[in-house]
Short mmCIF file of C-alpha atoms in Angstrom, two decimals:
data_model
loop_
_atom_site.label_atom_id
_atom_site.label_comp_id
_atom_site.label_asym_id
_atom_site.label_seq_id
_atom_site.Cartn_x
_atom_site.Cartn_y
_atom_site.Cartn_z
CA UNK A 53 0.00 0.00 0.00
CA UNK A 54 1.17 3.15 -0.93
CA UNK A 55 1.99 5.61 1.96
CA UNK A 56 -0.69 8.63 1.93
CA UNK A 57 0.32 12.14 0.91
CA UNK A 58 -1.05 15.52 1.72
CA UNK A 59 -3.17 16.96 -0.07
CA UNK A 60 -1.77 20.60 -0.44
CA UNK A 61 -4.90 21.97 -1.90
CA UNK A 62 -7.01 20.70 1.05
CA UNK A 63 -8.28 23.96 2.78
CA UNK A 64 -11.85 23.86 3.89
CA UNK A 65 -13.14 27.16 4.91
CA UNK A 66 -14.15 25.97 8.57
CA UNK A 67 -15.92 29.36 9.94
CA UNK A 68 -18.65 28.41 6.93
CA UNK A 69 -20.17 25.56 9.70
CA UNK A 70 -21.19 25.03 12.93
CA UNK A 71 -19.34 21.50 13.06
CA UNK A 72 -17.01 19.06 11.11
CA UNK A 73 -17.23 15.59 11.39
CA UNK A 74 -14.31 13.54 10.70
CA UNK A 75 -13.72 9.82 10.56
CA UNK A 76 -10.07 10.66 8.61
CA UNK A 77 -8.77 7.41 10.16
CA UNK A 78 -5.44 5.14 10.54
CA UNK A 79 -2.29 6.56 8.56
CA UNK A 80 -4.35 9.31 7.30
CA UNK A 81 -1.56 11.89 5.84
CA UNK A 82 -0.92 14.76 7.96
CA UNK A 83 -3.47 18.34 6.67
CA UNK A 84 -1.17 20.77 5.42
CA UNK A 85 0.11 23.06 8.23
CA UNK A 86 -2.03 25.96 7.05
CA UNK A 87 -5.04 24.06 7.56
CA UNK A 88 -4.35 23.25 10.93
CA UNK A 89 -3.85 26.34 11.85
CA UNK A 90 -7.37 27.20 10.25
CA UNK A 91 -9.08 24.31 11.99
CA UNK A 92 -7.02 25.22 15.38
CA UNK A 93 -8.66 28.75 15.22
CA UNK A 94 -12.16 27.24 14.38
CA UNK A 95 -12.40 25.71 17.45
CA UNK A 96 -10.95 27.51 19.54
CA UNK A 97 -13.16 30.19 18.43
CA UNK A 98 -16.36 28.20 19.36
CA UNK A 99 -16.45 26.15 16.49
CA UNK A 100 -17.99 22.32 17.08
CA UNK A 101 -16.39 18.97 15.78
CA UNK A 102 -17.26 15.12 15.77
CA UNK A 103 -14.81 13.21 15.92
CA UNK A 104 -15.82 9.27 14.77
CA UNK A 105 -14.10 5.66 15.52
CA UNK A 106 -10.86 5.70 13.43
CA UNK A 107 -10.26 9.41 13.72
CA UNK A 108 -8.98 8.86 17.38
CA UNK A 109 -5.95 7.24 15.31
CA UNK A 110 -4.87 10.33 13.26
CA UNK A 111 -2.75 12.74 13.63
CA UNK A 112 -0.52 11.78 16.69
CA UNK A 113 2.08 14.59 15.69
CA UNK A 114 -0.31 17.08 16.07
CA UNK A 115 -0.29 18.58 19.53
CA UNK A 116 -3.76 20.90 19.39
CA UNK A 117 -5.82 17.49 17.06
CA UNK A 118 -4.40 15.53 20.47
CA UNK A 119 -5.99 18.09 23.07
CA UNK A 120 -9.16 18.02 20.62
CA UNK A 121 -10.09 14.43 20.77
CA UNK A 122 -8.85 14.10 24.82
CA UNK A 123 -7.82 10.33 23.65
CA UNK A 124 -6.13 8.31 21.02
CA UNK A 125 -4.46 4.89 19.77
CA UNK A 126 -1.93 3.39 17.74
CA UNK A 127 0.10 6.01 15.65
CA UNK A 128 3.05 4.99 17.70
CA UNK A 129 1.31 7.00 20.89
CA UNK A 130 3.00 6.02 24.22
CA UNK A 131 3.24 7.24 27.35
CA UNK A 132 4.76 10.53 25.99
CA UNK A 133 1.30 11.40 24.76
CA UNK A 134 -0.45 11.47 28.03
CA UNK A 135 -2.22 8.70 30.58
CA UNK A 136 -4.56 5.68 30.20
CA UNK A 137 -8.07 6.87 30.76
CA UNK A 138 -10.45 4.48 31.65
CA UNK A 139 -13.18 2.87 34.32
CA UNK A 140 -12.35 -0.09 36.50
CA UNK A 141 -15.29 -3.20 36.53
CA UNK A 142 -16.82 -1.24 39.65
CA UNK A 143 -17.46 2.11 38.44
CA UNK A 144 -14.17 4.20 39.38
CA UNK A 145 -12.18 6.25 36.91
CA UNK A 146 -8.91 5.82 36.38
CA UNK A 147 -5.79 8.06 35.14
CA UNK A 148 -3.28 5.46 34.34
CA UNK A 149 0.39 6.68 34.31
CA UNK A 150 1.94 3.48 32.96
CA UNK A 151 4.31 2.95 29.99
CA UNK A 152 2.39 1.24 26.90
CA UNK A 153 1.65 1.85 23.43
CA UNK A 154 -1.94 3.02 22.92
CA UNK A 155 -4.69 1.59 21.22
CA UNK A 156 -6.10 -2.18 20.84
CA UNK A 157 -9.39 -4.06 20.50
CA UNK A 158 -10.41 -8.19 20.34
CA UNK A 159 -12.83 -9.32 17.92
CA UNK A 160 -16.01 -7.14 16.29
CA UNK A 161 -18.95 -8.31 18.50
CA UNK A 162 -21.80 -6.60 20.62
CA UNK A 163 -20.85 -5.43 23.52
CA UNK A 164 -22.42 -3.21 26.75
CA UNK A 165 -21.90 0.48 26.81
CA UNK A 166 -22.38 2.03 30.26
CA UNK A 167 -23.66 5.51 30.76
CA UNK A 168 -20.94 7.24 33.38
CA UNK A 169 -22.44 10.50 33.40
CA UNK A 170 -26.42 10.63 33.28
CA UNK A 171 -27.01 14.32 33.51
CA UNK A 172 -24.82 15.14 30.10
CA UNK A 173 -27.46 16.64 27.58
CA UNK A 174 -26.06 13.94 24.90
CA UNK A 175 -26.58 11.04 27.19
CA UNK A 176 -29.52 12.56 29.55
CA UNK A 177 -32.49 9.71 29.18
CA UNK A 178 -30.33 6.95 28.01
CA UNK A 179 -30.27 3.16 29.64
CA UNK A 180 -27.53 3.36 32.38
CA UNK A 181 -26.58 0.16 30.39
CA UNK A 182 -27.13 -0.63 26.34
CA UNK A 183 -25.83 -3.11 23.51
CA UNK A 184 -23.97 -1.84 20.89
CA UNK A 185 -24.22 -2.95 17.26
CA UNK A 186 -21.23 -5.45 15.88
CA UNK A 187 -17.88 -2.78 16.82
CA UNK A 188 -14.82 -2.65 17.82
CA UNK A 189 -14.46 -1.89 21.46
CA UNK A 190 -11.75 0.31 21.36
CA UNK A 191 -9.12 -0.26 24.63
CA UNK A 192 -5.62 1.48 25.93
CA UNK A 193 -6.66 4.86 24.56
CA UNK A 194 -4.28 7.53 26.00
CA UNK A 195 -3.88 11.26 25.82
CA UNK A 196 -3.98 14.76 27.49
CA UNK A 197 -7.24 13.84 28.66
CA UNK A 198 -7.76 17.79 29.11
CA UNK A 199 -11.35 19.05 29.85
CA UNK A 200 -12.50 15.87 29.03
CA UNK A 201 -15.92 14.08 30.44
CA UNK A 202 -16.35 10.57 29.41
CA UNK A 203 -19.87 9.91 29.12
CA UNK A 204 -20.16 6.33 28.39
CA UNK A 205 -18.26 3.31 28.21
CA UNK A 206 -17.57 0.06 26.64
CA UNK A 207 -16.40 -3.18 28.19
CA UNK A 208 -15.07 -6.24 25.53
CA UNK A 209 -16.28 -8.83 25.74
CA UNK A 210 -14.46 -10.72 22.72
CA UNK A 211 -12.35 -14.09 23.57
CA UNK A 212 -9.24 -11.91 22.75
CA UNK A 213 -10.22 -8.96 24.97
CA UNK A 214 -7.26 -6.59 25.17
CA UNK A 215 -8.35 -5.45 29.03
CA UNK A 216 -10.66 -6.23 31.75
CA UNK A 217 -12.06 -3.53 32.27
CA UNK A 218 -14.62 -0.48 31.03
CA UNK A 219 -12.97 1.70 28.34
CA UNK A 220 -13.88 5.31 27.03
CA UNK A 221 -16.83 4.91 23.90
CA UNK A 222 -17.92 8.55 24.08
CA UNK A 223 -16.53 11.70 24.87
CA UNK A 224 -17.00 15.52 25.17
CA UNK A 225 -13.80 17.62 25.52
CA UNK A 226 -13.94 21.85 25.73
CA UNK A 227 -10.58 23.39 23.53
CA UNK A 228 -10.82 26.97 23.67
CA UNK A 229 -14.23 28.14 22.68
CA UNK A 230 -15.43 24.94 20.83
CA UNK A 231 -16.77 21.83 21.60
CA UNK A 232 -15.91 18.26 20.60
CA UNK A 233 -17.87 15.11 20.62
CA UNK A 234 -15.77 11.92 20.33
CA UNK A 235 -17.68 8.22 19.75
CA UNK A 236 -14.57 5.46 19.85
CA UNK A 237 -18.12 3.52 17.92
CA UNK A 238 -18.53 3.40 14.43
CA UNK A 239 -16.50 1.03 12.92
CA UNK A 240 -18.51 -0.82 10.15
CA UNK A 241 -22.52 -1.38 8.51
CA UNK A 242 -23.43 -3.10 11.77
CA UNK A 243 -22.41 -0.49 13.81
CA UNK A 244 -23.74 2.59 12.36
CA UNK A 245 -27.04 0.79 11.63
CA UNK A 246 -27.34 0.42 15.71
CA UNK A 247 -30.07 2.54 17.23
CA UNK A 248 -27.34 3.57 20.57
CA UNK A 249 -24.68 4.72 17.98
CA UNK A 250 -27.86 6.93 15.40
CA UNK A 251 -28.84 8.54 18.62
CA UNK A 252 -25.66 9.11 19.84
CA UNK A 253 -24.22 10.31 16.91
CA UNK A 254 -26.89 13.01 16.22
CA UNK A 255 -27.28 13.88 19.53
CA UNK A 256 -23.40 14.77 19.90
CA UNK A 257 -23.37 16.31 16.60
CA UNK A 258 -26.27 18.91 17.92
CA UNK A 259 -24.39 19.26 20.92
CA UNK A 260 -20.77 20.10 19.53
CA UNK A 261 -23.04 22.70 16.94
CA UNK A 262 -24.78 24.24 19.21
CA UNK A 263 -24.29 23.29 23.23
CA UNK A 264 -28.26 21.71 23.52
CA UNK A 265 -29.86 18.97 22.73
CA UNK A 266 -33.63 19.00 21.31
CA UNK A 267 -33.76 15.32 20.26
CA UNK A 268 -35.85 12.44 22.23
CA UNK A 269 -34.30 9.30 22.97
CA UNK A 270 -36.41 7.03 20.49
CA UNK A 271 -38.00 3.78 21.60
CA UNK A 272 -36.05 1.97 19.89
CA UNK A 273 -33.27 2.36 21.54
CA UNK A 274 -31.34 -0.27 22.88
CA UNK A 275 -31.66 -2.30 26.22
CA UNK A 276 -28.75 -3.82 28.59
CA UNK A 277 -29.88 -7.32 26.62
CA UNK A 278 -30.77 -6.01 23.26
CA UNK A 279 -29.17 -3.92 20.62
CA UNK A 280 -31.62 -2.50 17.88
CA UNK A 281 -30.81 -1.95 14.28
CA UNK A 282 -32.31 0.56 11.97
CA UNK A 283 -31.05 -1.34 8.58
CA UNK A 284 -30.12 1.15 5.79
CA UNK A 285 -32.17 1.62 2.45
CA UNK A 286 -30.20 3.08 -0.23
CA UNK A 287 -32.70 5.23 -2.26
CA UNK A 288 -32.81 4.79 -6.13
CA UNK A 289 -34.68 7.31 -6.93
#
């Protein structure tokens, strides 16, 4: 595979939306350093962005795309990069010091997300405990971790489980002005077609836009025992 290469003439005029949505994922070449420094200014400005599964993997050179997303994996991210965040099996968060390369995950399978922080207007109404479509549960995420709430998280399940413990699914993080919503879900059909990951996908994306959140948690939404799928029709017409 051929290595990526920047794009020189990538330069999206940012201040033209309330948010940006990236799932720009593993090895993605680096934006050119002019567009950073665009994007930097966006948010910190009060601008809103999503970042989606794989885009916790980009980027690890980039000190402000770090403090944006609060966690990442792989990209050769060690301890250098910040802590281990994550939730031991009875409910305690932990900031995890350790030397350790960052990022893992067993096999795709449904697995239980837990709602740490009820009162968040993203996660306000949710099941303290629901079932994710087929994903990867993302583990040994590390980072600056800065202004960061986790609202939910996953544990693995999988025969080849990387930890044993609950790890950070999704995120809010302040940077300047702006605000970010992070999902570590989202990694294939299965996944995006699951009712937890629709809801929390739009409700974070209102959020990071615009600070509230005016849509109802549907009743189809996942239980603790059952995930729910909402299978996607492509339109002909």
């Amino acid at each position: 595979m051929e290595q990526p290469k920047t794009d020189p003439a990538f330069s999206p005029t940012f201040e033209k939306y309330d948010v940006v949505i990236s799932n720009f994922g593993w090895k993605a070449a680096p934006w050119p350093m002019e567009t950073r420094k665009s994007f930097k200014a966006y948010i910190q400005n009060g601008g809103g962005f999503v970042s989606i599964h794989a885009a916790n993997n980009s980027f690890p050179e980039w000190e402000a795309y770090n403090q944006m997303i609060g966690l990442g994996g792989w990209g050769d991210r060690t301890e250098k990069d910040g802590p281990y965040v994550y939730y031991d099996n009875v409910g305690n968060k932990v900031i995890d010091t350790s030397e350790g390369t960052a990022g893992a995950h067993g096999d795709r399978h449904h697995f239980p997300a837990t709602v740490q922080h009820i009162d968040h207007p993203i996660t306000k109404g949710m099941p303290k405990v629901w079932m994710t479509g087929v994903d990867e549960c993302y583990a040994k995420l590390r980072g600056t971790a800065e202004n960061m709430t986790v609202l939910a998280t996953g544990k693995d399940l999988s025969e080849n489980a990387p930890t044993d413990r609950q790890e950070p699914v999704l995120m809010t993080i302040e940077y300047g002005k702006g605000r970010i919503f992070h999902s570590a879900l989202g990694h294939d059909t299965d996944s995006f077609e699951n009712v937890g990951f629709i809801v929390s996908f739009l409700r974070g994306t209102e959020w990071a836009a615009s600070g509230k959140v005016t849509q109802a948690i549907p009743l189809d939404f996942p239980t603790a025992q059952q995930p729910r799928q909402r299978t996607f029709k492509l339109k002909t017409h």
